[in-house]
Amino acid sequence: MCRVVITVLLAAGITGGCASQLQVYDWPINFSQERIELSKQYADEHYGVDSDNIRIVPRMIVLHWTAIGDLAGSFSAFDPVRLPANRSDIAGAGQVNVSVHFLVDRDGTIYQLMPETWMARHAIGLNYVSIGVENVGGVGGNDDLTDAQVAANAKLVRELTTRHESIEYLIGHYESQSFDGHPLWMEKDRTYRTEKTDPGQRFMDAVRTEVADLGLRGAPSAPGTSS
Ligand SMILES: [Zn+2]
């Protein structure tokens, strides 16, 4: 993005700095030592990773919606260290609460909730290789994400691929199970799966159109393929 802006400015005979810095606000969720320990336990049990830290090398970006209609409520879903009582659906797979690296409000404001190179719990099978981006919205499975969120996600994806050359894939959460059997899929428990529809194909198509020049890959067309 910056390169394009500078090129335009130079073409117009104007010199100056980059005019489109991405604004990201830090709004950390509670990532206490207990949460780190629970995350290490999750990585060990689900991925066979026995490490003294929870650092990851991101290979993909996974986009989501929170299914919660407001920013504060969305943040509150990720802030507690342990899974709340209403997440009995996945409690058997570990007590560490769900988490995500970035949260995008409906007006496109981007918040960073935790370091992007720490493992979050947001996508079964792929947590150890992915950065997660949640979008406020999608209540009841209704595709209501905004144009501002499309633009913000596209800018964030562009920025993250600049920071991490290891990122090759951009997917929607609903596409994540297509990686089952792929070398990047690490889940050891064959029964630990959840069907997802977020953040919807319309949203993914719109974001992908804006970042098409990055050449990021999508989900494999069949398990085990290398697309
Ligand atoms: Zn999701």
Coordinates of N, CA and C and ligand atoms in Angstrom, one line a residue:
M1 N 0.8 -1.2 0.0 CA 0.0 0.0 0.0 C 0.9 1.2 0.0
C2 N 1.9 1.3 0.9 CA 2.7 2.5 1.0 C 3.5 2.7 -0.3
R3 N 3.9 1.6 -0.9 CA 4.7 1.7 -2.1 C 3.9 2.4 -3.2
V4 N 2.6 2.0 -3.3 CA 1.7 2.6 -4.3 C 1.5 4.0 -4.1
V5 N 1.3 4.4 -2.8 CA 1.1 5.8 -2.5 C 2.3 6.6 -2.8
I6 N 3.5 6.1 -2.5 CA 4.7 6.9 -2.8 C 4.9 7.0 -4.3
T7 N 4.6 6.0 -5.0 CA 4.8 6.0 -6.4 C 3.9 7.1 -7.0
V8 N 2.6 7.2 -6.5 CA 1.7 8.2 -7.0 C 2.2 9.6 -6.7
L9 N 2.7 9.8 -5.5 CA 3.2 11.1 -5.0 C 4.4 11.5 -5.9
L10 N 5.3 10.6 -6.2 CA 6.5 10.9 -7.0 C 6.1 11.2 -8.4
A11 N 5.1 10.5 -8.9 CA 4.6 10.8 -10.3 C 4.0 12.2 -10.4
A12 N 3.5 12.6 -9.3 CA 2.9 14.0 -9.2 C 3.9 15.1 -8.9
G13 N 5.2 14.6 -8.8 CA 6.2 15.6 -8.5 C 6.2 16.0 -7.0
I14 N 5.6 15.2 -6.2 CA 5.5 15.5 -4.7 C 6.4 14.6 -4.0
T15 N 7.2 15.0 -3.1 CA 8.0 14.1 -2.3 C 7.5 14.2 -0.8
G16 N 7.7 13.1 -0.1 CA 7.2 13.1 1.3 C 7.2 11.7 1.8
G17 N 6.8 11.5 3.0 CA 6.7 10.2 3.6 C 5.5 9.4 3.2
C18 N 5.4 8.2 3.8 CA 4.3 7.3 3.5 C 3.0 7.9 4.1
A19 N 2.0 8.0 3.3 CA 0.8 8.7 3.8 C -0.3 7.7 4.3
S20 N 0.0 6.4 4.2 CA -1.1 5.5 4.6 C -0.6 4.5 5.6
Q21 N 0.0 4.9 6.7 CA 0.4 4.0 7.8 C -0.8 3.3 8.4
L22 N -0.7 2.0 8.6 CA -1.8 1.3 9.2 C -1.8 1.5 10.7
Q23 N -3.0 2.0 11.1 CA -3.2 2.3 12.6 C -3.8 1.0 13.3
V24 N -3.0 0.5 14.3 CA -3.5 -0.6 15.1 C -3.4 -0.2 16.5
Y25 N -4.4 -0.4 17.3 CA -4.5 0.0 18.7 C -4.2 -1.3 19.5
D26 N -3.3 -1.1 20.5 CA -3.1 -2.2 21.4 C -4.2 -2.3 22.5
W27 N -4.8 -3.4 22.6 CA -5.9 -3.7 23.6 C -5.7 -5.1 24.1
P28 N -4.7 -5.3 25.0 CA -4.4 -6.7 25.3 C -5.4 -7.4 26.2
I29 N -5.7 -8.6 25.8 CA -6.5 -9.5 26.6 C -5.6 -10.1 27.8
N30 N -6.2 -10.6 28.8 CA -5.4 -11.2 29.9 C -4.6 -12.4 29.5
F31 N -3.3 -12.2 29.2 CA -2.5 -13.4 28.9 C -1.5 -13.6 30.0
S32 N -2.0 -14.1 31.1 CA -1.2 -14.3 32.3 C -0.3 -15.5 32.1
Q33 N 0.6 -15.7 33.1 CA 1.4 -16.9 33.1 C 0.6 -18.2 33.1
E34 N -0.6 -18.2 33.7 CA -1.5 -19.3 33.7 C -2.0 -19.6 32.3
R35 N -2.3 -18.6 31.6 CA -2.8 -18.7 30.2 C -1.7 -19.3 29.3
I36 N -0.5 -18.8 29.5 CA 0.7 -19.3 28.8 C 0.9 -20.8 29.1
E37 N 0.8 -21.2 30.3 CA 0.9 -22.6 30.7 C -0.2 -23.5 30.1
L38 N -1.4 -23.0 30.1 CA -2.5 -23.7 29.5 C -2.4 -23.8 28.0
S39 N -1.8 -22.8 27.4 CA -1.5 -22.8 25.9 C -0.5 -23.8 25.6
K40 N 0.6 -23.9 26.4 CA 1.6 -24.9 26.2 C 1.1 -26.3 26.3
Q41 N 0.2 -26.5 27.3 CA -0.5 -27.8 27.5 C -1.3 -28.1 26.2
Y42 N -2.0 -27.1 25.7 CA -2.8 -27.3 24.5 C -1.9 -27.7 23.3
A43 N -0.8 -27.0 23.1 CA 0.1 -27.3 22.0 C 0.7 -28.7 22.2
D44 N 0.9 -29.1 23.4 CA 1.5 -30.4 23.6 C 0.4 -31.5 23.3
E45 N -0.8 -31.4 23.9 CA -1.8 -32.4 23.7 C -2.3 -32.5 22.3
H46 N -2.5 -31.3 21.6 CA -3.1 -31.3 20.3 C -2.2 -31.4 19.1
Y47 N -0.9 -30.9 19.3 CA 0.0 -30.8 18.2 C 1.3 -31.5 18.5
G48 N 1.4 -32.1 19.7 CA 2.7 -32.8 20.0 C 3.9 -31.9 20.1
V49 N 3.6 -30.6 20.4 CA 4.7 -29.6 20.5 C 5.0 -29.5 22.0
D50 N 6.2 -29.9 22.4 CA 6.6 -29.7 23.8 C 7.7 -28.6 23.8
S51 N 7.2 -27.4 24.2 CA 8.1 -26.3 24.1 C 8.1 -25.5 25.4
D52 N 9.1 -24.7 25.6 CA 9.1 -23.8 26.8 C 8.5 -22.5 26.6
N53 N 8.0 -22.3 25.4 CA 7.3 -21.0 25.0 C 6.1 -21.3 24.1
I54 N 5.4 -20.3 23.7 CA 4.2 -20.5 22.8 C 4.4 -19.7 21.5
R55 N 5.7 -19.5 21.1 CA 6.0 -18.8 19.9 C 5.7 -19.6 18.7
I56 N 5.1 -18.9 17.7 CA 4.8 -19.6 16.4 C 5.5 -18.9 15.2
V57 N 5.7 -19.6 14.1 CA 6.1 -19.0 12.9 C 4.8 -19.0 12.0
P58 N 4.2 -17.8 11.8 CA 2.9 -17.8 11.0 C 3.0 -18.2 9.6
R59 N 2.2 -19.2 9.1 CA 2.2 -19.6 7.7 C 0.9 -19.1 7.1
M60 N -0.1 -18.8 7.8 CA -1.4 -18.3 7.2 C -2.1 -17.3 8.1
I61 N -3.1 -16.7 7.5 CA -4.0 -15.8 8.3 C -5.4 -16.4 8.1
V62 N -6.1 -16.5 9.3 CA -7.4 -17.0 9.3 C -8.4 -15.9 9.7
L63 N -9.4 -15.6 8.9 CA -10.3 -14.5 9.2 C -11.6 -15.1 9.8
H64 N -12.2 -14.4 10.7 CA -13.4 -14.8 11.5 C -14.4 -13.7 11.6
W65 N -15.6 -14.1 12.1 CA -16.5 -13.1 12.8 C -16.8 -13.7 14.2
T66 N -17.1 -12.7 15.1 CA -17.2 -13.1 16.5 C -18.6 -13.7 16.8
A67 N -19.6 -13.4 15.9 CA -21.0 -13.8 16.2 C -21.5 -13.0 17.4
I68 N -20.9 -11.9 17.7 CA -21.3 -11.0 18.8 C -21.4 -9.6 18.1
G69 N -22.4 -8.8 18.4 CA -22.7 -7.6 17.7 C -22.0 -6.4 18.1
D70 N -21.3 -6.4 19.2 CA -20.6 -5.2 19.6 C -19.1 -5.4 20.1
L71 N -18.4 -4.4 20.1 CA -16.9 -4.5 20.3 C -16.6 -5.0 21.7
A72 N -17.3 -4.4 22.7 CA -17.0 -4.7 24.1 C -17.3 -6.2 24.4
G73 N -18.5 -6.6 23.9 CA -18.9 -8.0 24.1 C -17.9 -9.0 23.4
S74 N -17.4 -8.6 22.2 CA -16.5 -9.4 21.5 C -15.2 -9.5 22.3
F75 N -14.7 -8.4 22.8 CA -13.4 -8.4 23.6 C -13.6 -9.3 24.8
S76 N -14.8 -9.2 25.5 CA -15.0 -10.0 26.7 C -15.0 -11.5 26.5
A77 N -15.3 -11.9 25.2 CA -15.3 -13.3 24.9 C -13.8 -13.9 25.0
F78 N -12.9 -13.0 24.7 CA -11.5 -13.5 24.6 C -10.6 -13.2 25.8
D79 N -11.1 -12.3 26.7 CA -10.3 -11.8 27.8 C -10.1 -12.8 28.9
P80 N -11.1 -13.6 29.3 CA -10.8 -14.5 30.4 C -9.7 -15.6 30.0
V81 N -9.0 -16.0 31.0 CA -7.9 -16.9 30.9 C -8.4 -18.3 30.5
R82 N -9.5 -18.7 31.2 CA -10.1 -20.0 31.1 C -11.4 -20.0 30.3
L83 N -11.7 -21.1 29.6 CA -13.0 -21.2 28.9 C -14.1 -20.9 29.8
P84 N -15.1 -20.1 29.4 CA -16.3 -19.9 30.2 C -17.2 -21.1 30.2
A85 N -18.1 -21.1 31.1 CA -19.0 -22.3 31.2 C -19.8 -22.6 30.0
N86 N -20.1 -21.5 29.2 CA -21.0 -21.7 28.0 C -20.2 -22.3 26.8
R87 N -18.9 -22.6 27.0 CA -18.1 -23.3 25.9 C -17.9 -24.8 26.2
S88 N -18.9 -25.4 26.8 CA -18.8 -26.8 27.1 C -18.5 -27.7 25.8
D89 N -18.9 -27.0 24.6 CA -18.7 -27.8 23.4 C -17.2 -28.1 23.1
I90 N -16.3 -27.3 23.6 CA -14.9 -27.5 23.3 C -14.1 -27.7 24.6
A91 N -14.7 -27.7 25.7 CA -14.0 -27.7 27.0 C -13.2 -29.0 27.1
G92 N -13.7 -30.1 26.5 CA -13.0 -31.3 26.6 C -11.6 -31.3 25.9
A93 N -11.4 -30.3 25.1 CA -10.2 -30.2 24.3 C -9.1 -29.3 25.0
G94 N -9.4 -28.9 26.2 CA -8.5 -28.0 26.9 C -9.1 -26.8 27.5
Q95 N -8.6 -26.4 28.7 CA -9.3 -25.3 29.4 C -8.8 -23.9 29.0
V96 N -7.8 -23.8 28.2 CA -7.4 -22.4 27.8 C -8.5 -21.8 27.0
N97 N -8.8 -20.5 27.3 CA -9.9 -19.8 26.6 C -9.5 -19.6 25.1
V98 N -10.6 -19.4 24.3 CA -10.3 -19.0 22.9 C -9.7 -17.6 22.9
S99 N -8.9 -17.4 21.9 CA -8.2 -16.1 21.8 C -7.9 -15.8 20.3
V100 N -7.5 -14.6 20.1 CA -7.2 -14.2 18.7 C -6.2 -13.0 18.7
H101 N -5.5 -12.8 17.7 CA -4.5 -11.8 17.7 C -5.0 -10.4 17.4
F102 N -6.0 -10.3 16.5 CA -6.5 -9.0 16.1 C -8.1 -9.0 16.1
L103 N -8.7 -7.9 16.5 CA -10.1 -7.7 16.5 C -10.4 -6.5 15.7
V104 N -11.3 -6.6 14.8 CA -11.7 -5.5 13.9 C -13.1 -5.1 14.2
D105 N -13.3 -3.8 14.6 CA -14.6 -3.3 14.9 C -15.4 -3.0 13.6
R106 N -16.7 -2.7 13.7 CA -17.5 -2.6 12.6 C -17.2 -1.3 11.7
D107 N -16.5 -0.4 12.4 CA -16.0 0.8 11.6 C -14.6 0.7 11.0
G108 N -14.1 -0.5 11.2 CA -12.8 -0.8 10.6 C -11.6 -0.6 11.5
T109 N -11.9 -0.1 12.8 CA -10.8 0.1 13.7 C -10.2 -1.2 14.1
I110 N -8.8 -1.3 14.1 CA -8.1 -2.6 14.3 C -7.5 -2.5 15.7
Y111 N -7.7 -3.6 16.5 CA -7.2 -3.7 17.8 C -6.3 -5.0 17.8
Q112 N -5.1 -4.9 18.5 CA -4.3 -6.1 18.7 C -4.4 -6.5 20.1
L113 N -4.9 -7.8 20.3 CA -5.2 -8.3 21.6 C -4.0 -9.1 22.2
M114 N -3.1 -9.6 21.4 CA -2.0 -10.4 21.9 C -0.9 -10.4 20.9
P115 N 0.4 -10.7 21.3 CA 1.4 -10.7 20.3 C 1.1 -11.7 19.1
E116 N 1.4 -11.2 17.9 CA 1.0 -12.0 16.7 C 1.9 -13.3 16.5
T117 N 3.0 -13.4 17.3 CA 3.8 -14.6 17.2 C 3.6 -15.5 18.4
W118 N 2.6 -15.3 19.2 CA 2.2 -16.2 20.2 C 1.0 -17.1 19.7
M119 N 0.9 -18.3 20.1 CA -0.2 -19.2 19.7 C -1.5 -18.8 20.3
A120 N -2.5 -18.5 19.5 CA -3.8 -18.2 20.0 C -4.7 -19.5 19.8
R121 N -5.8 -19.5 20.4 CA -6.8 -20.7 20.2 C -7.9 -20.1 19.4
H122 N -7.9 -20.3 18.1 CA -9.0 -19.7 17.3 C -9.3 -20.6 16.1
A123 N -8.5 -21.6 15.8 CA -8.8 -22.5 14.6 C -8.2 -23.9 14.8
I124 N -9.1 -24.8 15.0 CA -8.7 -26.2 15.3 C -7.7 -26.7 14.2
G125 N -6.7 -27.3 14.6 CA -5.7 -27.9 13.7 C -4.7 -26.9 13.2
L126 N -5.0 -25.6 13.3 CA -4.1 -24.6 12.6 C -3.6 -23.5 13.5
N127 N -3.8 -23.7 14.8 CA -3.4 -22.6 15.7 C -1.9 -22.4 15.8
Y128 N -1.2 -23.5 15.6 CA 0.3 -23.4 15.7 C 1.0 -22.7 14.5
V129 N 0.2 -22.5 13.4 CA 0.8 -21.9 12.2 C 0.0 -20.7 11.7
S130 N -0.9 -20.1 12.5 CA -1.7 -19.1 12.0 C -1.9 -17.9 12.9
I131 N -2.1 -16.8 12.2 CA -2.6 -15.5 12.9 C -4.1 -15.4 12.7
G132 N -4.8 -15.1 13.8 CA -6.3 -15.0 13.7 C -6.7 -13.5 13.7
V133 N -7.7 -13.2 12.9 CA -8.3 -11.9 12.8 C -9.8 -12.1 13.0
E134 N -10.4 -11.5 14.1 CA -11.8 -11.6 14.3 C -12.5 -10.3 13.9
N135 N -13.7 -10.4 13.4 CA -14.5 -9.2 13.1 C -15.7 -9.2 13.9
V136 N -16.1 -8.0 14.4 CA -17.3 -7.9 15.2 C -18.5 -8.0 14.3
G137 N -19.4 -9.0 14.6 CA -20.5 -9.1 13.7 C -20.8 -10.6 13.5
G138 N -21.8 -10.9 12.6 CA -22.1 -12.2 12.2 C -23.0 -12.9 13.2
V139 N -23.8 -12.1 14.0 CA -24.7 -12.6 15.0 C -25.7 -13.6 14.3
G140 N -25.9 -14.8 14.9 CA -26.8 -15.7 14.3 C -26.4 -16.3 12.9
G141 N -25.1 -16.1 12.6 CA -24.7 -16.6 11.3 C -25.1 -15.6 10.1
N142 N -25.5 -14.4 10.5 CA -25.9 -13.5 9.5 C -24.7 -12.7 8.9
D143 N -24.5 -12.8 7.6 CA -23.4 -12.1 7.0 C -23.7 -10.6 7.0
D144 N -23.2 -9.9 8.0 CA -23.4 -8.4 8.1 C -22.1 -7.6 8.2
L145 N -21.0 -8.2 7.9 CA -19.7 -7.5 8.0 C -19.7 -6.4 7.0
T146 N -19.0 -5.3 7.4 CA -19.1 -4.0 6.7 C -18.0 -3.8 5.7
D147 N -18.2 -2.9 4.8 CA -17.2 -2.5 3.8 C -15.9 -2.0 4.5
A148 N -16.1 -1.3 5.7 CA -14.9 -0.8 6.4 C -14.1 -2.0 7.0
Q149 N -14.8 -3.1 7.3 CA -14.1 -4.3 7.8 C -13.4 -4.9 6.7
V150 N -14.0 -5.0 5.5 CA -13.3 -5.5 4.3 C -11.9 -4.8 4.1
A151 N -12.0 -3.4 4.1 CA -10.9 -2.6 3.9 C -9.8 -2.8 5.0
A152 N -10.3 -2.8 6.2 CA -9.3 -3.0 7.3 C -8.6 -4.3 7.3
N153 N -9.4 -5.4 7.0 CA -8.8 -6.7 6.9 C -7.8 -6.8 5.8
A154 N -8.1 -6.2 4.7 CA -7.2 -6.2 3.6 C -5.9 -5.5 3.9
K155 N -6.0 -4.3 4.6 CA -4.8 -3.6 5.0 C -4.0 -4.4 6.0
L156 N -4.6 -5.0 6.9 CA -3.9 -5.8 7.9 C -3.2 -7.0 7.3
V157 N -3.9 -7.7 6.4 CA -3.3 -8.8 5.7 C -2.0 -8.4 5.0
R158 N -2.1 -7.2 4.3 CA -1.0 -6.7 3.6 C 0.2 -6.4 4.5
E159 N -0.1 -5.8 5.7 CA 0.9 -5.4 6.6 C 1.5 -6.7 7.2
L160 N 0.7 -7.7 7.6 CA 1.3 -8.9 8.2 C 2.1 -9.7 7.2
T161 N 1.8 -9.7 6.0 CA 2.6 -10.4 5.0 C 3.9 -9.7 4.8
T162 N 3.9 -8.4 5.0 CA 5.2 -7.7 5.0 C 6.1 -8.0 6.2
R163 N 5.5 -8.1 7.3 CA 6.2 -8.4 8.6 C 6.7 -9.8 8.6
H164 N 5.9 -10.7 8.0 CA 6.2 -12.2 8.1 C 6.2 -12.8 6.7
E165 N 7.4 -13.0 6.2 CA 7.5 -13.5 4.8 C 7.1 -15.0 4.8
S166 N 6.9 -15.6 6.0 CA 6.5 -17.0 6.1 C 5.1 -17.2 5.8
I167 N 4.3 -16.1 5.7 CA 2.8 -16.3 5.5 C 2.6 -16.6 4.0
E168 N 1.9 -17.7 3.7 CA 1.6 -18.1 2.3 C 0.1 -18.2 2.1
Y169 N -0.7 -18.3 3.1 CA -2.1 -18.6 2.9 C -3.0 -17.6 3.6
L170 N -4.2 -17.3 3.0 CA -5.2 -16.5 3.6 C -6.5 -17.3 3.4
I171 N -7.1 -17.6 4.6 CA -8.4 -18.4 4.5 C -9.4 -17.8 5.5
G172 N -10.7 -18.2 5.2 CA -11.8 -17.9 6.1 C -11.9 -19.1 7.0
H173 N -12.4 -18.9 8.3 CA -12.5 -20.0 9.2 C -13.3 -21.2 8.6
Y174 N -14.3 -20.9 7.9 CA -15.1 -22.0 7.3 C -14.4 -22.9 6.4
E175 N -13.2 -22.4 5.9 CA -12.4 -23.2 5.0 C -11.3 -24.1 5.8
S176 N -11.2 -23.9 7.1 CA -10.1 -24.5 7.8 C -10.0 -26.0 7.7
Q177 N -11.2 -26.7 7.8 CA -11.1 -28.1 7.8 C -10.6 -28.7 6.5
S178 N -10.6 -27.9 5.4 CA -10.0 -28.4 4.1 C -8.5 -28.7 4.3
F179 N -7.9 -28.2 5.4 CA -6.5 -28.5 5.6 C -6.3 -29.8 6.3
D180 N -7.4 -30.5 6.7 CA -7.2 -31.8 7.4 C -6.5 -32.7 6.4
G181 N -5.3 -33.2 6.9 CA -4.5 -34.0 6.0 C -3.4 -33.3 5.3
H182 N -3.4 -32.0 5.3 CA -2.4 -31.1 4.7 C -1.2 -31.1 5.7
P183 N 0.0 -30.9 5.2 CA 1.2 -30.8 6.1 C 1.1 -29.8 7.2
L184 N 0.3 -28.7 7.0 CA 0.2 -27.7 8.0 C -0.9 -28.0 9.1
W185 N -1.7 -29.0 8.8 CA -2.7 -29.5 9.8 C -2.1 -30.3 10.9
M186 N -2.2 -29.9 12.1 CA -1.4 -30.6 13.2 C -2.3 -31.3 14.2
E187 N -3.6 -31.2 14.1 CA -4.4 -31.8 15.2 C -4.3 -33.3 15.3
K188 N -4.0 -33.8 16.5 CA -3.8 -35.2 16.7 C -5.1 -35.9 17.0
D189 N -6.1 -35.2 17.6 CA -7.4 -35.8 18.0 C -8.4 -35.8 16.8
R190 N -8.6 -36.9 16.3 CA -9.5 -37.0 15.1 C -10.9 -36.7 15.3
T191 N -11.3 -36.7 16.6 CA -12.7 -36.4 16.9 C -12.9 -34.9 17.2
Y192 N -11.9 -34.1 17.3 CA -12.0 -32.7 17.7 C -12.1 -31.8 16.4
R193 N -13.4 -31.6 16.0 CA -13.7 -30.8 14.8 C -15.0 -30.0 15.1
T194 N -15.1 -28.8 14.6 CA -16.3 -28.0 14.7 C -16.6 -27.4 13.3
E195 N -17.9 -27.5 12.9 CA -18.3 -26.9 11.6 C -18.4 -25.4 11.7
K196 N -17.8 -24.6 10.8 CA -17.8 -23.2 10.9 C -18.3 -22.6 9.6
T197 N -19.0 -21.4 9.7 CA -19.4 -20.7 8.5 C -18.8 -19.3 8.4
D198 N -18.1 -18.9 9.5 CA -17.6 -17.5 9.5 C -16.3 -17.4 8.7
P199 N -16.0 -16.3 8.1 CA -16.8 -15.0 8.1 C -17.6 -14.9 6.8
G200 N -17.9 -16.0 6.2 CA -18.8 -16.0 5.0 C -18.0 -15.8 3.7
Q201 N -18.5 -16.4 2.6 CA -17.7 -16.4 1.3 C -17.7 -15.0 0.7
R202 N -18.8 -14.2 0.9 CA -18.8 -12.9 0.3 C -17.7 -12.0 0.9
F203 N -17.5 -12.1 2.2 CA -16.5 -11.3 2.9 C -15.1 -11.8 2.4
M204 N -14.9 -13.1 2.3 CA -13.6 -13.6 1.9 C -13.3 -13.1 0.4
D205 N -14.3 -13.2 -0.4 CA -14.1 -12.8 -1.8 C -13.7 -11.4 -1.9
A206 N -14.3 -10.5 -1.1 CA -14.1 -9.1 -1.1 C -12.7 -8.8 -0.6
V207 N -12.2 -9.4 0.5 CA -10.9 -9.2 1.0 C -9.9 -9.7 0.0
R208 N -10.1 -10.9 -0.6 CA -9.1 -11.5 -1.5 C -9.0 -10.6 -2.7
T209 N -10.1 -10.0 -3.2 CA -10.0 -9.1 -4.3 C -9.0 -8.0 -4.1
E210 N -9.1 -7.4 -2.8 CA -8.2 -6.3 -2.5 C -6.8 -6.6 -2.3
V211 N -6.5 -7.9 -2.0 CA -5.1 -8.3 -1.8 C -4.6 -9.3 -2.9
A212 N -5.3 -9.3 -4.0 CA -5.0 -10.3 -5.0 C -3.5 -10.3 -5.4
D213 N -2.9 -9.1 -5.4 CA -1.6 -8.9 -5.9 C -0.5 -9.6 -5.0
L214 N -0.9 -9.9 -3.8 CA 0.0 -10.6 -2.8 C 0.2 -12.1 -3.2
G215 N -0.7 -12.7 -4.0 CA -0.5 -14.0 -4.4 C -0.7 -15.1 -3.3
L216 N -1.5 -14.7 -2.3 CA -1.6 -15.7 -1.2 C -2.5 -16.9 -1.6
R217 N -2.2 -18.0 -1.1 CA -3.0 -19.2 -1.5 C -4.2 -19.4 -0.6
G218 N -5.2 -20.1 -1.1 CA -6.4 -20.3 -0.4 C -6.4 -21.7 0.2
A219 N -7.5 -22.2 0.6 CA -7.6 -23.6 1.2 C -7.4 -24.6 0.1
P220 N -6.8 -25.8 0.5 CA -6.6 -26.8 -0.5 C -8.0 -27.3 -1.1
S221 N -7.9 -27.7 -2.3 CA -9.2 -28.1 -2.9 C -9.6 -29.5 -2.5
A222 N -8.7 -30.3 -2.0 CA -8.9 -31.6 -1.4 C -7.9 -31.9 -0.4
P223 N -8.2 -32.7 0.7 CA -7.2 -33.0 1.7 C -6.0 -33.6 1.1
G224 N -4.8 -33.1 1.6 CA -3.6 -33.6 1.2 C -3.0 -33.0 -0.1
T225 N -3.8 -32.1 -0.8 CA -3.2 -31.5 -1.9 C -2.4 -30.3 -1.5
S226 N -1.6 -29.7 -2.4 CA -0.7 -28.7 -2.0 C -1.1 -27.3 -2.6
S227 N -2.4 -27.1 -2.9 CA -2.8 -25.8 -3.5 C -2.8 -24.8 -2.4
Ligands
ZN1 ZN -14.1 -18.4 13.6

